[in-house]
Each structure stands twice: as C-alpha cells, then as structure tokens.
Amino acid sequence: MRSDEQRPLGRPRASDQTQPTTESITEAATQLFTKNGYQTVSVNDVAKQCNVTKATIYYYFPSKAELFTETMVQMMIRIRKRINAMLHEPIPLKSRLYNITKTHLSATVDIDINGFMKGTTHTLSPEQLERINKAEMDMYQSIEQVFTHAMEQKEIREINPVFATHAYLSLLKVGNYNNEKQAKIYDSIDEMAEQIIELFWEGVQIKES
C-alpha cells in the first residue's frame, strides 16, 4: 500500500508542504481573526486562506476554539520576542521605547487583545482562556522587567512598573485612533511616535529638584 493511502484523514502530503502546516494555518488564522474577529471567521475561511482542506485544519486543531487559542498564543509569543529584542538594544531606554512605538504604529494590524477576545467568553474553555491570558501577561512582563531595571539604574523614577507598563500600552492604543473621517491625530508615524514618547517620558523621567 502506498504511504499516501496510510495517511490519517486530513493529514497533508509531505510533498505538498512548503512550510510546516501548523505554521501556515496559524498565519492564515491570524490574518483573518485580527481583521474580522472570532465570531465571523469560520474554519472553512481559514482553510481557503491557506489553501488546505477543512479536514486538514481539524487534523491539527480539533475545534475553532482551539485554533483561535493557538493563534492568539503564537501571535503574542512573536510580539514578545520582537519586543524583547528591541528592549535589549544597547541604546537609552527612551530611544528603545520610541523604536517600539514606531514599529507598533507601522504595523498593518492594530494589536487590540480585548477587541480580538470579544464574543469568546462563552465559547472558549477556562483552560483556553488561561493560556491566552498567560501569553498576554508574558508579553507585558518583558516591558515591566525593563522598567524595573531602568528604575534600579536611576534611568527613570521609581513608580509601580505594572502601572508604568499599562500607561505606556494605553498611549500606544491612542496612536491607532482614527477620527470620523478615518484620519490619524498626526500626519506622520514619526510625529505620532515622538508625541507618545514625550508624553510618557514626562511622567517617568527623574526631574531635578
């Protein structure tokens, strides 16, 4: 019997894969879920997006809820790695934050975790919600740790690092604001990033008495 005939139902042929199938599925799911939200995206939509069968999706992910959970977790892991790399560049903290802010504002997708989670409370299991919550906390913890270190080094004043982290993240969300005409507050990403960092830095810098 040929090896193709021994494949479990839904499993793709090795020769058909140009990248790991789970990776291509979660990449496609990320695009769809972040653009359209959980409720409106179907497993069939994801299958069409990455050019596989619905059976293949279900081979790797037993449900839409599990696919969404893994998609969210992997997305936040990628963000955390990128943030970590930028946070540990050998330049002043203010410059590092500016680079992160500019990168965030340049992204094609607004990373709004709360927005993505709408409509999932009664669909995801407690374990799935916990996995997503932990990935989100790990993502933010990278910033908290750098703020804590900066306080120890007297680069910024001593405040609650959790508060400082979420104050910074809140300003990032403001940077994605569009008015009723879908226009940004500032004309350029550079100017918006500069304004966000100047406002944040005004609150955390050590001021001479």
mmCIF file of C-alpha atoms in Angstrom, residues 34-206:
data_model
loop_
_atom_site.group_PDB
_atom_site.id
_atom_site.type_symbol
_atom_site.label_atom_id
_atom_site.label_comp_id
_atom_site.label_asym_id
_atom_site.label_seq_id
_atom_site.Cartn_x
_atom_site.Cartn_y
_atom_site.Cartn_z
ATOM 1 C CA THR A 34 -7.345 40.030 13.653
ATOM 2 C CA LYS A 35 -9.185 41.561 10.712
ATOM 3 C CA ASN A 36 -12.680 40.133 11.178
ATOM 4 C CA GLY A 37 -12.922 38.885 14.760
ATOM 5 C CA TYR A 38 -13.638 35.440 16.168
ATOM 6 C CA GLN A 39 -17.358 35.244 15.523
ATOM 7 C CA THR A 40 -17.374 35.921 11.779
ATOM 8 C CA VAL A 41 -14.421 33.700 10.800
ATOM 9 C CA SER A 42 -15.118 30.025 10.098
ATOM 10 C CA VAL A 43 -12.747 27.082 9.883
ATOM 11 C CA ASN A 44 -13.588 26.907 6.201
ATOM 12 C CA ASP A 45 -12.452 30.537 5.785
ATOM 13 C CA VAL A 46 -9.075 29.643 7.301
ATOM 14 C CA ALA A 47 -8.777 26.546 5.088
ATOM 15 C CA LYS A 48 -9.385 28.642 1.962
ATOM 16 C CA GLN A 49 -6.920 31.298 3.123
ATOM 17 C CA CYS A 50 -4.039 28.834 3.453
ATOM 18 C CA ASN A 51 -5.146 26.541 0.615
ATOM 19 C CA VAL A 52 -5.755 23.370 2.601
ATOM 20 C CA THR A 53 -8.880 21.323 3.263
ATOM 21 C CA LYS A 54 -11.085 21.814 6.288
ATOM 22 C CA ALA A 55 -10.185 18.254 7.271
ATOM 23 C CA THR A 56 -6.533 19.294 7.435
ATOM 24 C CA ILE A 57 -7.397 22.119 9.833
ATOM 25 C CA TYR A 58 -9.247 19.680 12.067
ATOM 26 C CA TYR A 59 -6.363 17.209 11.905
ATOM 27 C CA TYR A 60 -4.182 19.750 13.737
ATOM 28 C CA PHE A 61 -6.833 21.691 15.653
ATOM 29 C CA PRO A 62 -9.883 19.792 16.970
ATOM 30 C CA SER A 63 -12.093 22.882 17.077
ATOM 31 C CA LYS A 64 -12.329 26.510 16.004
ATOM 32 C CA ALA A 65 -11.868 27.490 19.655
ATOM 33 C CA GLU A 66 -8.579 25.579 19.839
ATOM 34 C CA LEU A 67 -7.409 27.108 16.553
ATOM 35 C CA PHE A 68 -8.203 30.590 17.847
ATOM 36 C CA THR A 69 -6.435 29.897 21.147
ATOM 37 C CA GLU A 70 -3.266 28.660 19.468
ATOM 38 C CA THR A 71 -3.373 31.550 17.010
ATOM 39 C CA MET A 72 -3.568 34.116 19.813
ATOM 40 C CA VAL A 73 -0.840 32.446 21.855
ATOM 41 C CA GLN A 74 1.564 32.199 18.910
ATOM 42 C CA MET A 75 0.873 35.799 17.886
ATOM 43 C CA MET A 76 1.708 37.051 21.379
ATOM 44 C CA ILE A 77 4.850 34.910 21.522
ATOM 45 C CA ARG A 78 6.043 36.530 18.272
ATOM 46 C CA ILE A 79 5.259 40.002 19.613
ATOM 47 C CA ARG A 80 7.060 39.238 22.879
ATOM 48 C CA LYS A 81 10.189 38.073 21.052
ATOM 49 C CA ARG A 82 10.205 41.191 18.887
ATOM 50 C CA ILE A 83 9.670 43.477 21.883
ATOM 51 C CA ASN A 84 12.413 41.680 23.825
ATOM 52 C CA ALA A 85 14.901 42.159 21.012
ATOM 53 C CA MET A 86 14.144 45.875 20.765
ATOM 54 C CA LEU A 87 14.086 46.393 24.541
ATOM 55 C CA HIS A 88 17.597 44.978 24.895
ATOM 56 C CA GLU A 89 19.281 47.063 22.213
ATOM 57 C CA PRO A 90 22.331 48.942 23.640
ATOM 58 C CA ILE A 91 20.726 52.399 23.442
ATOM 59 C CA PRO A 92 18.945 54.581 26.025
ATOM 60 C CA LEU A 93 15.515 53.402 27.205
ATOM 61 C CA LYS A 94 13.753 56.395 25.694
ATOM 62 C CA SER A 95 15.166 55.536 22.266
ATOM 63 C CA ARG A 96 14.195 51.888 22.656
ATOM 64 C CA LEU A 97 10.623 52.854 23.518
ATOM 65 C CA TYR A 98 10.497 55.194 20.542
ATOM 66 C CA ASN A 99 11.570 52.367 18.219
ATOM 67 C CA ILE A 100 8.939 50.014 19.668
ATOM 68 C CA THR A 101 6.278 52.706 19.357
ATOM 69 C CA LYS A 102 7.161 53.446 15.756
ATOM 70 C CA THR A 103 7.146 49.738 14.900
ATOM 71 C CA HIS A 104 3.735 49.322 16.541
ATOM 72 C CA LEU A 105 2.261 52.288 14.683
ATOM 73 C CA SER A 106 3.686 50.978 11.405
ATOM 74 C CA ALA A 107 2.008 47.591 11.830
ATOM 75 C CA THR A 108 -0.793 46.795 9.425
ATOM 76 C CA VAL A 109 -2.885 45.339 12.265
ATOM 77 C CA ASP A 110 -3.847 47.093 15.474
ATOM 78 C CA ILE A 111 -2.945 44.607 18.199
ATOM 79 C CA ASP A 112 -6.065 45.011 20.306
ATOM 80 C CA ILE A 113 -6.253 41.917 22.505
ATOM 81 C CA ASN A 114 -9.554 42.917 24.104
ATOM 82 C CA GLY A 115 -11.073 43.501 20.675
ATOM 83 C CA PHE A 116 -9.973 40.084 19.428
ATOM 84 C CA MET A 117 -11.451 38.406 22.506
ATOM 85 C CA LYS A 118 -14.961 39.805 22.068
ATOM 86 C CA GLY A 119 -17.539 37.072 21.804
ATOM 87 C CA THR A 120 -15.226 34.317 23.059
ATOM 88 C CA THR A 121 -16.037 34.281 26.783
ATOM 89 C CA HIS A 122 -18.734 31.629 26.474
ATOM 90 C CA THR A 123 -17.009 29.775 23.623
ATOM 91 C CA LEU A 124 -13.508 29.133 24.931
ATOM 92 C CA SER A 125 -12.879 26.755 27.808
ATOM 93 C CA PRO A 126 -11.369 28.040 31.093
ATOM 94 C CA GLU A 127 -8.097 26.333 30.131
ATOM 95 C CA GLN A 128 -8.025 28.056 26.729
ATOM 96 C CA LEU A 129 -8.759 31.444 28.287
ATOM 97 C CA GLU A 130 -5.989 30.839 30.808
ATOM 98 C CA ARG A 131 -3.486 30.018 28.043
ATOM 99 C CA ILE A 132 -4.304 33.257 26.241
ATOM 100 C CA ASN A 133 -4.180 35.267 29.456
ATOM 101 C CA LYS A 134 -0.782 33.820 30.379
ATOM 102 C CA ALA A 135 0.641 34.593 26.928
ATOM 103 C CA GLU A 136 -0.620 38.166 27.234
ATOM 104 C CA MET A 137 0.892 38.581 30.712
ATOM 105 C CA ASP A 138 4.218 37.158 29.490
ATOM 106 C CA MET A 139 4.172 39.668 26.636
ATOM 107 C CA TYR A 140 3.709 42.602 29.016
ATOM 108 C CA GLN A 141 6.158 41.253 31.573
ATOM 109 C CA SER A 142 9.064 41.935 29.230
ATOM 110 C CA ILE A 143 8.301 45.647 29.423
ATOM 111 C CA GLU A 144 7.760 45.531 33.194
ATOM 112 C CA GLN A 145 11.165 43.930 33.705
ATOM 113 C CA VAL A 146 12.921 46.565 31.642
ATOM 114 C CA PHE A 147 11.135 49.362 33.508
ATOM 115 C CA THR A 148 12.138 47.784 36.825
ATOM 116 C CA HIS A 149 15.757 47.593 35.691
ATOM 117 C CA ALA A 150 15.643 51.211 34.499
ATOM 118 C CA MET A 151 14.399 52.287 37.935
ATOM 119 C CA GLU A 152 17.231 50.404 39.625
ATOM 120 C CA GLN A 153 19.700 52.133 37.311
ATOM 121 C CA LYS A 154 18.098 55.529 38.055
ATOM 122 C CA GLU A 155 17.226 55.971 34.384
ATOM 123 C CA ILE A 156 13.586 56.633 35.308
ATOM 124 C CA ARG A 157 11.934 57.468 38.627
ATOM 125 C CA GLU A 158 10.593 54.791 40.935
ATOM 126 C CA ILE A 159 6.938 54.014 40.250
ATOM 127 C CA ASN A 160 4.915 50.825 40.054
ATOM 128 C CA PRO A 161 6.299 49.016 36.966
ATOM 129 C CA VAL A 162 2.917 47.432 36.207
ATOM 130 C CA PHE A 163 1.314 50.881 36.204
ATOM 131 C CA ALA A 164 4.106 52.258 34.015
ATOM 132 C CA THR A 165 3.711 49.367 31.561
ATOM 133 C CA HIS A 166 -0.030 49.757 31.138
ATOM 134 C CA ALA A 167 0.240 53.546 30.940
ATOM 135 C CA TYR A 168 2.660 53.110 28.034
ATOM 136 C CA LEU A 169 0.439 50.494 26.363
ATOM 137 C CA SER A 170 -2.571 52.798 26.703
ATOM 138 C CA LEU A 171 -0.689 55.524 24.853
ATOM 139 C CA LEU A 172 0.125 53.034 22.097
ATOM 140 C CA LYS A 173 -3.604 52.427 21.637
ATOM 141 C CA VAL A 174 -4.184 56.173 21.311
ATOM 142 C CA GLY A 175 -1.698 56.160 18.464
ATOM 143 C CA ASN A 176 -4.068 53.958 16.462
ATOM 144 C CA TYR A 177 -7.008 56.313 16.918
ATOM 145 C CA ASN A 178 -8.891 57.425 13.799
ATOM 146 C CA ASN A 179 -11.461 60.217 13.769
ATOM 147 C CA GLU A 180 -14.818 60.055 11.989
ATOM 148 C CA LYS A 181 -13.027 60.695 8.695
ATOM 149 C CA GLN A 182 -10.590 57.850 9.413
ATOM 150 C CA ALA A 183 -7.761 60.337 9.773
ATOM 151 C CA LYS A 184 -4.931 59.979 12.295
ATOM 152 C CA ILE A 185 -4.258 62.555 15.010
ATOM 153 C CA TYR A 186 -0.872 63.388 13.476
ATOM 154 C CA ASP A 187 0.169 63.366 9.833
ATOM 155 C CA SER A 188 3.130 61.014 10.206
ATOM 156 C CA ILE A 189 4.061 57.943 12.224
ATOM 157 C CA ASP A 190 7.305 59.629 13.285
ATOM 158 C CA GLU A 191 5.437 62.584 14.760
ATOM 159 C CA MET A 192 2.874 60.357 16.493
ATOM 160 C CA ALA A 193 5.628 58.171 17.993
ATOM 161 C CA GLU A 194 7.534 61.220 19.171
ATOM 162 C CA GLN A 195 4.464 62.702 20.857
ATOM 163 C CA ILE A 196 3.634 59.430 22.616
ATOM 164 C CA ILE A 197 7.154 59.027 23.971
ATOM 165 C CA GLU A 198 7.477 62.667 25.032
ATOM 166 C CA LEU A 199 4.209 62.451 26.973
ATOM 167 C CA PHE A 200 5.159 59.148 28.587
ATOM 168 C CA TRP A 201 8.694 60.272 29.359
ATOM 169 C CA GLU A 202 7.405 63.412 31.038
ATOM 170 C CA GLY A 203 5.753 61.145 33.602
ATOM 171 C CA VAL A 204 8.632 58.720 34.260
ATOM 172 C CA GLN A 205 11.763 60.816 33.955
ATOM 173 C CA ILE A 206 13.756 61.815 37.001
#
